[in-house]
Coordinates of C-alpha atoms in Angstrom, one line a residue:
X238 CA -0.1 -0.2 0.1
X239 CA 4.1 3.4 -1.3
X240 CA 7.5 7.2 -1.8
X241 CA 8.9 9.4 -4.5
X242 CA 9.6 13.4 -4.8
X243 CA 12.6 19.4 -7.6
X244 CA 18.3 44.3 -8.6
X245 CA 18.0 47.3 -10.1
X246 CA 21.2 49.6 -10.4
X247 CA 19.2 53.0 -10.6
X248 CA 15.9 54.2 -9.1
X249 CA 15.1 55.6 -12.6
X250 CA 15.2 51.9 -14.1
X251 CA 13.4 50.1 -10.9
X252 CA 9.7 49.8 -12.2
X253 CA 10.8 48.9 -15.4
X254 CA 13.0 46.0 -14.4
X255 CA 10.4 45.3 -12.0
X256 CA 7.4 44.7 -14.7
X257 CA 10.2 42.6 -16.7
X258 CA 10.9 40.3 -14.2
X259 CA 6.9 40.0 -13.5
X260 CA 6.2 39.5 -16.9
X261 CA 9.1 36.8 -17.6
X262 CA 7.7 34.9 -14.2
X263 CA 4.1 35.0 -15.8
X264 CA 5.1 33.6 -18.9
X265 CA 7.5 31.0 -17.2
X266 CA 4.9 30.2 -14.7
X267 CA 2.5 29.2 -17.7
X268 CA 4.5 27.5 -19.6
X269 CA 5.3 25.3 -16.7
X270 CA 1.5 24.9 -16.2
X271 CA 0.8 24.0 -19.9
X272 CA 3.7 21.4 -19.9
X273 CA 2.4 19.8 -16.5
X274 CA -1.2 19.7 -18.4
X275 CA 0.5 18.3 -21.5
X276 CA 2.2 15.6 -19.2
X277 CA -1.2 14.7 -17.9
X278 CA -3.6 14.7 -21.1
X279 CA -0.6 12.5 -23.1
X280 CA -1.2 9.6 -20.3
X281 CA -5.1 10.1 -20.1
X282 CA -5.6 9.9 -24.0
X283 CA -2.9 6.7 -23.9
X284 CA -5.4 5.4 -21.4
X285 CA -2.8 5.2 -18.6
X286 CA -4.7 7.2 -15.9
X287 CA -8.1 8.6 -14.6
X288 CA -8.5 10.8 -11.7
X289 CA -8.1 13.9 -10.0
X290 CA -4.6 16.3 -9.9
X291 CA -3.8 19.5 -7.8
X292 CA -0.7 21.5 -7.8
X293 CA 0.1 24.7 -5.6
X294 CA 3.1 26.4 -5.0
X295 CA 3.1 29.1 -2.5
X296 CA -0.8 31.0 -2.2
X297 CA -1.2 30.0 -6.0
X298 CA -3.3 27.2 -7.3
X299 CA -1.5 26.2 -10.7
X300 CA -4.1 22.8 -11.4
X301 CA -7.2 21.6 -9.9
X302 CA -8.8 19.2 -12.5
X303 CA -10.4 15.7 -12.9
X304 CA -9.6 13.6 -16.0
X305 CA -11.5 10.3 -17.3
X306 CA -14.4 9.0 -15.4
X307 CA -15.3 8.4 -11.9
X308 CA -17.7 5.5 -13.4
X309 CA -17.2 4.6 -16.3
X310 CA -20.3 2.5 -16.8
X311 CA -22.3 5.7 -15.9
X312 CA -19.9 8.1 -17.7
X313 CA -19.7 10.1 -14.7
X314 CA -16.3 12.2 -15.3
X315 CA -13.9 12.8 -12.4
X316 CA -13.7 16.3 -11.2
X317 CA -11.6 18.1 -8.2
X318 CA -14.8 17.1 -5.8
X319 CA -14.3 13.2 -6.5
X320 CA -13.6 11.1 -3.7
X321 CA -10.9 8.4 -3.9
X322 CA -9.5 5.8 -1.9
X323 CA -6.0 6.7 -0.5
X324 CA -4.6 3.4 0.6
X325 CA -1.2 3.9 2.0
X326 CA -1.5 7.9 2.2
X327 CA -3.4 6.9 5.3
X328 CA -0.4 6.2 6.9
X329 CA 0.4 9.9 8.1
X330 CA -2.7 10.0 9.5
X331 CA -2.4 7.5 12.2
X332 CA 0.8 8.8 12.7
X333 CA -0.4 12.2 13.5
X334 CA -2.7 10.3 15.4
X335 CA -0.1 8.5 17.7
X336 CA 1.8 12.1 17.9
X337 CA -1.3 13.8 19.2
X338 CA -1.9 11.1 21.9
X339 CA 1.8 11.6 22.8
X340 CA 1.3 15.3 23.2
X341 CA -1.4 14.8 25.7
X342 CA 0.4 12.2 27.9
X343 CA -1.4 9.3 26.5
X344 CA 1.4 7.5 25.4
X345 CA 5.4 7.9 24.7
X346 CA 6.6 6.9 21.4
X347 CA 10.0 5.5 22.5
X348 CA 8.0 3.2 24.8
X349 CA 7.6 -0.6 24.1
X350 CA 4.0 -1.4 22.4
X351 CA 3.6 -4.1 25.5
X352 CA 2.7 -1.4 28.1
X353 CA -0.4 -0.6 26.0
X354 CA -1.2 -4.3 24.9
X355 CA -0.8 -6.4 27.8
X356 CA -1.9 -9.6 25.7
X357 CA 0.9 -8.6 23.7
X358 CA 3.3 -12.3 22.6
X359 CA 6.6 -12.2 23.6
X360 CA 8.1 -11.8 20.9
X361 CA 6.6 -8.2 20.6
X362 CA 8.7 -7.4 24.1
X363 CA 11.2 -5.0 22.7
X364 CA 8.9 -3.5 19.8
X365 CA 8.1 0.4 20.6
X366 CA 5.7 2.7 19.2
X367 CA 9.0 4.1 17.3
X368 CA 9.2 0.9 15.6
X369 CA 6.1 0.6 14.1
X370 CA 6.3 3.9 12.9
X371 CA 9.2 3.3 11.0
X372 CA 8.7 0.0 9.7
X373 CA 11.5 -1.3 12.0
X374 CA 9.6 -3.5 14.1
X375 CA 9.9 -6.9 12.1
X376 CA 6.3 -8.0 12.2
X377 CA 5.9 -9.4 9.1
X378 CA 3.5 -8.0 6.6
X379 CA 0.0 -9.1 6.9
X380 CA -0.9 -8.0 3.1
X381 CA 2.0 -10.2 1.6
X382 CA 0.8 -13.5 3.0
X383 CA -0.6 -16.1 0.8
X384 CA -3.9 -16.3 2.5
X385 CA -3.9 -12.7 2.1
X386 CA -6.1 -12.9 -1.2
X387 CA -9.1 -14.7 0.9
X388 CA -8.7 -12.8 3.8
X389 CA -9.3 -9.2 2.0
X390 CA -12.9 -10.3 0.8
X391 CA -13.8 -10.4 4.1
X392 CA -14.9 -8.0 7.0
X393 CA -12.3 -8.2 9.8
X394 CA -12.4 -6.4 13.2
X395 CA -8.8 -4.9 14.2
X396 CA -8.5 -7.8 17.0
X397 CA -9.0 -10.2 13.9
X398 CA -6.3 -8.4 11.9
X399 CA -4.0 -8.4 14.8
X400 CA -4.6 -12.4 15.4
X401 CA -3.4 -13.0 11.6
X402 CA 0.0 -11.7 12.2
X403 CA 0.0 -11.9 16.2
X404 CA 1.8 -15.2 16.2
X405 CA 4.1 -15.1 13.3
X406 CA 7.7 -15.0 14.1
X407 CA 9.7 -11.8 13.6
X408 CA 11.7 -11.0 10.4
X409 CA 14.3 -9.1 12.1
X410 CA 15.2 -7.6 15.4
X411 CA 13.7 -4.7 16.1
X412 CA 15.4 -1.7 15.1
X413 CA 18.1 -3.4 13.0
X414 CA 16.3 -3.1 9.8
X415 CA 13.8 -1.1 8.1
X416 CA 11.1 -3.7 5.9
X417 CA 7.7 -1.8 4.9
X418 CA 4.9 -3.5 6.8
X419 CA 1.3 -2.6 6.9
X420 CA 0.9 -5.0 10.3
X421 CA 2.7 -2.4 12.3
X422 CA 0.5 0.5 10.7
X423 CA -3.0 -2.0 11.7
X424 CA -1.2 -1.9 15.3
X425 CA -1.1 1.6 15.4
X426 CA -4.7 1.8 15.0
X427 CA -5.2 -0.8 17.3
X428 CA -3.2 1.0 19.8
X429 CA -5.1 4.2 19.4
X430 CA -8.2 2.5 20.0
X431 CA -7.4 1.0 23.1
X432 CA -5.4 4.1 24.4
X433 CA -8.0 6.9 23.0
X434 CA -10.8 4.7 24.0
X435 CA -12.8 5.5 21.1
X436 CA -12.9 4.0 17.2
X437 CA -9.9 4.9 15.0
X438 CA -12.3 6.9 12.4
X439 CA -13.9 8.6 15.1
X440 CA -10.7 9.8 16.6
X441 CA -9.3 10.9 13.4
X442 CA -12.6 12.9 12.5
X443 CA -12.9 14.9 15.8
X444 CA -9.2 15.3 16.3
X445 CA -7.7 15.9 12.7
X446 CA -10.5 16.4 9.7
X447 CA -13.1 18.5 11.2
X448 CA -10.1 20.8 13.1
X449 CA -8.4 21.1 9.7
X450 CA -12.0 21.8 7.6
X451 CA -11.6 18.4 5.8
X452 CA -15.4 17.6 4.9
X453 CA -14.8 15.1 2.1
X454 CA -12.4 12.7 4.1
X455 CA -13.3 9.8 6.1
X456 CA -12.9 6.3 6.6
X457 CA -14.3 4.5 3.6
X458 CA -16.9 1.4 4.0
X459 CA -18.0 -1.1 1.5
X460 CA -21.6 -0.7 2.3
X461 CA -22.0 2.8 3.2
X462 CA -23.0 5.6 0.5
X463 CA -20.6 7.9 -0.1
X464 CA -21.3 11.0 -2.3
X465 CA -18.9 11.6 -5.0
X466 CA -17.2 8.3 -4.7
X467 CA -15.0 7.0 -7.7
X468 CA -15.0 3.3 -8.7
X469 CA -12.1 1.7 -8.8
X470 CA -10.4 0.1 -11.9
X471 CA -7.7 -2.1 -13.3
X472 CA -6.1 -2.4 -16.8
X473 CA -7.7 -5.8 -18.6
X474 CA -6.4 -8.4 -21.0
X475 CA -8.9 -6.7 -23.2
X476 CA -9.6 -3.5 -22.0
X477 CA -10.2 -1.6 -18.5
X478 CA -12.1 -3.8 -16.0
X479 CA -13.5 -3.4 -12.3
X480 CA -10.8 -4.0 -9.7
X481 CA -10.7 -6.6 -7.5
X482 CA -13.3 -6.6 -4.6
X483 CA -11.8 -5.6 -1.2
X484 CA -13.5 -5.4 2.4
X485 CA -12.3 -1.7 3.4
X486 CA -12.3 -3.0 6.9
X487 CA -9.0 -4.8 5.7
X488 CA -6.7 -2.4 5.3
X489 CA -7.7 -0.6 8.3
X490 CA -5.3 2.1 9.8
X491 CA -2.8 1.0 7.1
X492 CA -4.5 2.2 3.9
X493 CA -8.5 2.6 4.6
X494 CA -9.6 6.4 4.1
X495 CA -10.7 8.1 1.6
X496 CA -9.9 12.2 0.1
X497 CA -10.4 14.7 -2.4
X498 CA -7.5 16.5 -3.6
X499 CA -8.5 19.8 -2.2
X500 CA -8.8 18.2 1.5
X501 CA -5.5 16.8 0.8
X502 CA -4.0 20.7 0.3
X503 CA -6.0 21.6 2.6
X504 CA -3.9 19.0 5.1
X505 CA -0.6 19.8 3.8
X506 CA -1.2 23.4 4.8
X507 CA -2.4 22.5 8.0
X508 CA 0.3 19.9 8.8
X509 CA 3.3 22.2 7.6
X510 CA 1.6 25.1 8.5
X511 CA 2.0 23.8 12.3
X512 CA -1.8 23.7 12.7
X513 CA -1.9 20.2 13.4
X514 CA 1.0 19.2 15.9
X515 CA 3.5 20.8 18.0
X516 CA 6.8 22.0 16.2
X517 CA 8.5 18.9 18.2
X518 CA 6.2 16.5 17.2
X519 CA 6.3 17.8 13.2
X520 CA 10.0 17.5 13.6
X521 CA 9.9 14.1 14.9
X522 CA 7.2 13.1 12.3
X523 CA 9.6 14.2 9.2
X524 CA 13.0 13.2 10.2
X525 CA 13.8 10.2 8.6
X526 CA 15.2 7.2 10.4
X527 CA 16.0 4.1 8.0
X528 CA 16.0 4.3 4.3
X529 CA 14.2 7.7 4.1
X530 CA 11.1 6.5 6.0
X531 CA 9.9 8.9 9.1
X532 CA 6.7 8.4 10.7
X533 CA 4.3 7.2 7.9
X534 CA 6.1 9.8 5.5
X535 CA 9.2 9.2 3.0
X536 CA 11.6 12.0 3.4
X537 CA 14.4 12.5 0.9
X538 CA 16.3 15.6 0.0
X539 CA 17.2 16.9 -4.0
X540 CA 20.9 17.5 -5.6
X541 CA 19.5 21.1 -4.6
X542 CA 18.9 20.6 -1.1
X543 CA 15.0 20.6 -1.2
X544 CA 13.4 18.5 1.5
X545 CA 10.7 16.4 -0.5
X546 CA 8.2 15.1 1.8
X547 CA 5.8 12.5 0.5
X548 CA 3.9 9.0 0.2
X549 CA 2.1 7.1 -1.9
X550 CA -0.6 4.7 -2.1
X551 CA -1.8 1.6 -3.8
X552 CA -5.0 -0.5 -3.2
X553 CA -7.5 -2.1 -5.2
X554 CA -8.6 0.0 -8.3
X555 CA -6.6 3.4 -6.9
X556 CA -3.1 5.0 -7.0
X557 CA -2.1 7.9 -5.2
X558 CA 0.7 10.1 -4.2
X559 CA 1.2 13.2 -2.3
X560 CA 4.3 15.3 -2.2
X561 CA 5.0 18.2 -0.1
X562 CA 8.6 20.5 -1.2
X563 CA 9.5 22.3 1.5
X564 CA 11.5 25.2 0.5
X565 CA 9.4 25.9 -2.8
X566 CA 6.3 25.2 -0.8
X567 CA 5.1 23.1 -3.4
X568 CA 2.1 20.3 -2.8
X569 CA 1.0 18.0 -5.5
X570 CA -1.6 15.4 -4.9
X571 CA -2.7 12.8 -7.9
X572 CA -5.2 10.3 -7.2
X573 CA -6.3 7.8 -9.4
X574 CA -8.9 5.5 -10.1
X575 CA -7.5 2.9 -12.6
X576 CA -4.4 0.9 -10.8
X577 CA -0.8 1.7 -12.3
X578 CA 2.3 3.8 -11.7
X579 CA 0.6 6.9 -13.6
X580 CA -0.2 8.2 -10.2
X581 CA 3.4 8.4 -9.1
X582 CA 4.9 9.0 -12.4
X583 CA 2.6 12.5 -13.0
X584 CA 3.0 13.8 -9.3
X585 CA 6.6 13.5 -9.6
X586 CA 7.1 15.0 -13.0
X587 CA 4.6 17.7 -11.8
X588 CA 6.5 18.2 -8.4
X589 CA 9.8 18.7 -10.6
X590 CA 8.4 21.1 -12.7
X591 CA 6.8 23.1 -10.0
X592 CA 10.3 23.4 -8.4
X593 CA 12.1 24.4 -11.4
X594 CA 14.1 21.2 -11.5
X595 CA 14.9 20.1 -15.1
X596 CA 13.4 16.8 -16.2
X597 CA 12.3 15.3 -19.4
X598 CA 8.9 14.6 -19.8
X599 CA 7.2 12.0 -22.0
X600 CA 5.5 14.7 -23.8
X601 CA 8.5 16.9 -24.3
X602 CA 9.8 14.3 -26.2
X603 CA 9.2 15.5 -30.2
X604 CA 9.4 12.7 -33.0
X605 CA 10.9 13.3 -36.0
X606 CA 10.5 12.0 -39.6
X607 CA 12.5 8.9 -40.3
X608 CA 12.6 7.0 -43.4
X609 CA 11.0 4.0 -43.3
X610 CA 13.9 1.9 -44.7
X611 CA 16.0 3.5 -41.8
X612 CA 13.8 1.5 -39.0
X613 CA 13.9 -1.8 -41.7
X614 CA 17.6 -2.2 -40.3
X615 CA 16.0 -2.6 -36.7
X616 CA 13.9 -4.9 -37.4
X617 CA 14.5 -8.0 -36.0
X618 CA 14.2 -10.1 -32.7
X619 CA 16.6 -9.3 -30.0
X620 CA 17.1 -11.1 -26.8
X621 CA 17.7 -10.2 -23.2
X622 CA 20.0 -11.9 -20.9
X623 CA 17.0 -13.1 -19.1
X624 CA 16.0 -15.2 -22.5
X625 CA 13.1 -12.7 -23.1
X626 CA 12.8 -11.9 -26.7
X627 CA 11.7 -8.8 -27.9
X628 CA 10.4 -8.4 -31.5
X629 CA 10.7 -5.0 -33.4
X630 CA 9.1 -4.2 -36.6
X631 CA 7.6 -1.8 -39.0
X632 CA 3.7 -1.6 -39.9
X633 CA 3.5 1.1 -42.6
X634 CA 4.8 4.1 -41.2
X635 CA 4.5 3.0 -37.3
X636 CA 7.4 1.5 -35.5
X637 CA 6.3 -1.3 -32.8
X638 CA 8.0 -3.4 -29.9
X639 CA 6.7 -6.1 -28.2
X640 CA 7.4 -8.4 -25.3
X641 CA 5.6 -12.4 -25.1
X642 CA 2.6 -12.2 -23.3
X643 CA 2.3 -7.9 -23.7
X644 CA 0.5 -5.7 -26.2
X645 CA 2.5 -4.1 -28.8
X646 CA 4.2 -0.7 -27.9
X647 CA 4.3 1.9 -30.4
X648 CA 7.8 3.8 -30.8
X649 CA 8.6 7.0 -32.0
X650 CA 12.1 8.3 -33.0
X651 CA 14.0 11.3 -31.7
X652 CA 16.8 10.7 -34.1
X653 CA 18.2 7.9 -36.4
X654 CA 19.3 5.4 -33.2
X655 CA 17.0 6.7 -30.4
X656 CA 13.5 5.9 -30.0
X657 CA 10.6 6.5 -27.0
X658 CA 7.4 5.2 -26.0
X659 CA 4.4 7.2 -25.3
X660 CA 2.0 4.7 -23.3
X661 CA 5.1 4.1 -20.9
X662 CA 8.1 6.1 -19.8
X663 CA 10.6 4.1 -21.7
X664 CA 13.2 4.6 -24.5
X665 CA 15.4 2.6 -26.7
X666 CA 18.5 2.8 -28.2
X667 CA 20.0 0.8 -31.3
X668 CA 23.5 0.2 -31.8
X669 CA 25.2 -0.9 -34.7
X670 CA 28.9 -2.2 -35.7
X671 CA 29.8 1.0 -37.3
X672 CA 28.3 0.9 -40.9
X673 CA 27.5 -2.5 -40.4
X674 CA 24.6 -4.7 -39.2
X675 CA 22.7 -3.5 -35.6
X676 CA 24.4 -5.6 -32.9
X677 CA 21.7 -4.8 -29.9
X678 CA 19.3 -2.5 -28.5
X679 CA 19.5 -1.1 -24.9
X680 CA 16.0 -0.2 -23.2
X681 CA 15.9 2.5 -20.8
X682 CA 13.7 2.1 -18.2
X683 CA 12.7 2.6 -14.6
X684 CA 16.3 4.2 -14.1
X685 CA 18.0 1.0 -15.5
X686 CA 19.4 0.0 -18.9
X687 CA 19.1 -3.5 -20.4
X688 CA 21.0 -4.6 -23.5
X689 CA 19.5 -7.1 -25.9
X690 CA 21.7 -8.7 -28.5
X691 CA 20.2 -9.0 -31.8
X692 CA 19.3 -12.6 -32.5
X693 CA 19.7 -14.8 -36.1
X694 CA 16.2 -14.6 -37.5
X695 CA 15.8 -18.2 -38.6
X696 CA 16.8 -18.9 -34.5
X697 CA 14.3 -16.6 -33.2
X698 CA 11.8 -18.1 -35.5
X699 CA 12.2 -21.3 -34.0
X700 CA 12.2 -19.9 -30.5
X701 CA 8.9 -18.0 -31.4
X702 CA 7.0 -21.2 -32.7
X703 CA 8.9 -23.3 -29.9
X704 CA 6.7 -20.6 -27.2
X705 CA 3.5 -20.8 -29.1
X706 CA 3.3 -24.6 -29.2
X707 CA 4.4 -25.0 -25.7
X708 CA 1.6 -22.0 -24.7
X709 CA -0.8 -23.9 -27.0
X710 CA 0.1 -27.3 -25.5
X711 CA 0.2 -25.8 -21.8
X712 CA 3.4 -28.1 -21.4
X713 CA 6.6 -27.4 -19.0
X714 CA 9.6 -27.3 -20.0
X715 CA 12.1 -29.9 -19.4
X716 CA 13.5 -29.8 -15.9
X717 CA 11.9 -27.0 -14.6
X718 CA 10.2 -28.7 -11.5
X719 CA 13.2 -29.8 -10.5
X720 CA 14.7 -26.6 -10.6
X721 CA 12.4 -24.7 -9.1
X722 CA 12.4 -27.4 -6.1
X723 CA 16.0 -26.4 -5.7
X724 CA 15.7 -23.0 -5.9
X725 CA 13.1 -22.4 -3.4
X726 CA 15.0 -24.7 -1.1
X727 CA 18.1 -22.4 -1.7
X728 CA 16.3 -19.5 -1.1
X729 CA 14.9 -20.7 2.2
X730 CA 17.8 -21.4 3.5
X731 CA 19.6 -17.9 2.2
X732 CA 22.3 -19.6 -0.2
X733 CA 21.0 -19.3 -3.9
X734 CA 23.2 -20.4 -6.5
X735 CA 23.6 -17.1 -8.4
X736 CA 25.4 -19.0 -10.9
X737 CA 22.3 -20.6 -12.2
X738 CA 20.6 -17.6 -12.9
X739 CA 20.4 -14.7 -15.0
X740 CA 21.8 -11.2 -14.5
X741 CA 18.9 -9.2 -13.7
X742 CA 17.4 -12.0 -11.4
X743 CA 20.6 -12.2 -9.7
X744 CA 20.8 -8.7 -8.5
X745 CA 17.0 -8.9 -7.7
X746 CA 17.9 -11.7 -5.7
X747 CA 20.9 -10.2 -4.2
X748 CA 18.7 -7.4 -3.3
X749 CA 15.9 -8.9 -1.9
X750 CA 16.9 -12.1 -0.4
X751 CA 16.2 -11.2 3.2
X752 CA 12.5 -10.1 2.4
X753 CA 12.3 -13.3 0.2
X754 CA 12.9 -15.3 3.5
X755 CA 10.9 -13.7 5.8
X756 CA 8.2 -14.4 3.3
X757 CA 9.0 -18.3 2.6
X758 CA 10.4 -19.4 6.2
X759 CA 6.7 -18.6 7.9
X760 CA 5.4 -21.3 5.4
X761 CA 7.2 -24.3 7.2
X762 CA 8.6 -27.4 5.0
X763 CA 8.3 -27.3 1.2
X764 CA 5.5 -30.3 0.8
X765 CA 4.6 -30.1 -3.0
X766 CA 4.7 -28.7 -6.4
X767 CA 1.7 -28.7 -8.9
X768 CA 1.9 -27.5 -12.9
X769 CA -0.7 -25.4 -13.3
X770 CA -0.1 -24.4 -16.9
X771 CA 1.8 -21.9 -19.2
X772 CA 1.3 -17.9 -18.9
X773 CA 1.1 -15.9 -22.0
X774 CA 4.8 -15.2 -21.6
X775 CA 5.7 -18.6 -21.6
X776 CA 6.4 -19.0 -17.6
X777 CA 5.9 -22.4 -16.0
X778 CA 3.0 -21.6 -13.5
X779 CA 3.1 -24.0 -10.4
X780 CA 1.0 -24.1 -6.8
X781 CA 3.8 -24.5 -4.4
X782 CA 2.6 -26.1 -1.0
X783 CA 4.4 -25.6 1.8
X784 CA 3.2 -27.0 5.2
X785 CA 1.5 -23.5 6.7
X786 CA 0.1 -22.3 3.2
X787 CA 0.2 -22.3 -0.7
X788 CA 1.6 -19.8 -3.1
X789 CA 1.9 -19.8 -6.8
X790 CA 5.3 -19.8 -8.5
X791 CA 6.1 -18.3 -12.3
X792 CA 9.6 -19.5 -13.5
X793 CA 11.3 -19.6 -17.0
X794 CA 14.7 -21.1 -17.9
X795 CA 16.9 -19.3 -20.2
X796 CA 18.3 -21.1 -23.2
X797 CA 21.3 -22.2 -21.3
X798 CA 19.3 -23.5 -18.6
X799 CA 19.7 -20.3 -16.2
X800 CA 16.8 -19.1 -14.1
X801 CA 15.5 -16.1 -16.1
X802 CA 12.2 -15.6 -14.5
X803 CA 11.1 -16.3 -11.0
X804 CA 8.2 -14.6 -9.3
X805 CA 5.8 -16.2 -6.4
X806 CA 2.8 -14.6 -5.1
X807 CA -0.5 -15.4 -3.8
X808 CA -2.4 -18.3 -5.7
X809 CA -5.1 -17.6 -8.1

């Protein structure tokens, strides 16, 4: 349910100089707003974004608009008054409640939670409220449990939510690491109710929302009728679909609130204007502990020294991002009712523009006219080290790329070698051996460069035909089951054989190994693997049964028998 975000010389000339400066600033501000709008409109037109966007700088409201539909079936448009589920933006409100209770002498953030939860298990003895606030408690994240896909569809009390992770072993010694855990923020909501003697939603309304004037914010309910509430959607294989159902009691104080962009601006102005918390509490709330995380907020510093305080959210059918830039006094709120990365990408882009930071937007990129024959030189198949093939071809005057199991993506030339996509923030550079044949391409995406080597077309056709036949027949690749069994055993033990993995998977596994272990070890001993089929990209899919649960695992081997793809999650 997660962070981002850039003198007159003589009296006679003073008036002229002032007018010139104001005019230039006005032109620049309008240019910036126009760039922002183009960035948003491009993502709307390519079906990446529906939602509402607000950008404010100082006392100027630069953008406050809705885009797309709050309800597609009734064709009701989004507007600045549309209410969206916030997901993990909720966490900063939960943290604020804890600090308000501390200011009133009801608790101490540095105190162990067992002082306030008399039935806390012995494993929680060293966990403090501070650890819960900063994701350093070691309590495992309940939304990552294999059974979460079942749990999320049923109403739960806070007690039942706590019970779902109460007896799970800690992932690490409290305070020693930072690992994002919705369970910690559920525990904080549970503490608020115990200490305040009233419900979480009621405490928030009386102590935060009403005093700040947030009349369009509250705790969401699956059954209640809420005016101007958006429906949540997700991308599907053939277009937009309704998001999976979630009972809103389940995210609780980790992600259960709804709001509007206007209310979130009121919140930012009140919080950072010192109208909610004392100066000491606000300083504590916005001081990062580990991995740039403070109390329900991510806190980073730009290269130019601006402090960026932000948090995102993701919940069934909704993605959100709220950013505050302290020095430039910029607020950006982007609330989307279509799952995907667009909310975070838009908020990050708009924040940079509003702060005057140089950035290249997708909408800034201008295609050039390119002779068809130039692109024909690039047409063919390219293979990444993971074994995944990318197809590149021309359809009349359109240049297209495609990865297995994904829709084709049109790319546009910026130069003879450099191309960009509009539906996703990605660029491709083709490399040639001088005037000779094209040797490879580099995919630039998410801050990483991945090289794919050009394939012999006969070999590429053979592999494409084999993949199509495999998908048609739904048969696993030889040796996949035994390789997966070995792979899982090594991951649980913390001793993966990186020599049997592709480079990208090796890098990802090295970074995430402690978290992978924390998810797998509570499941107990590996018991059985059951082949379920072949995915649209060619990965073999297995239901993996452990002593205490089942996960679905997708694995794909490279041509030399290494593991190129390995991914597990809740069973489908």
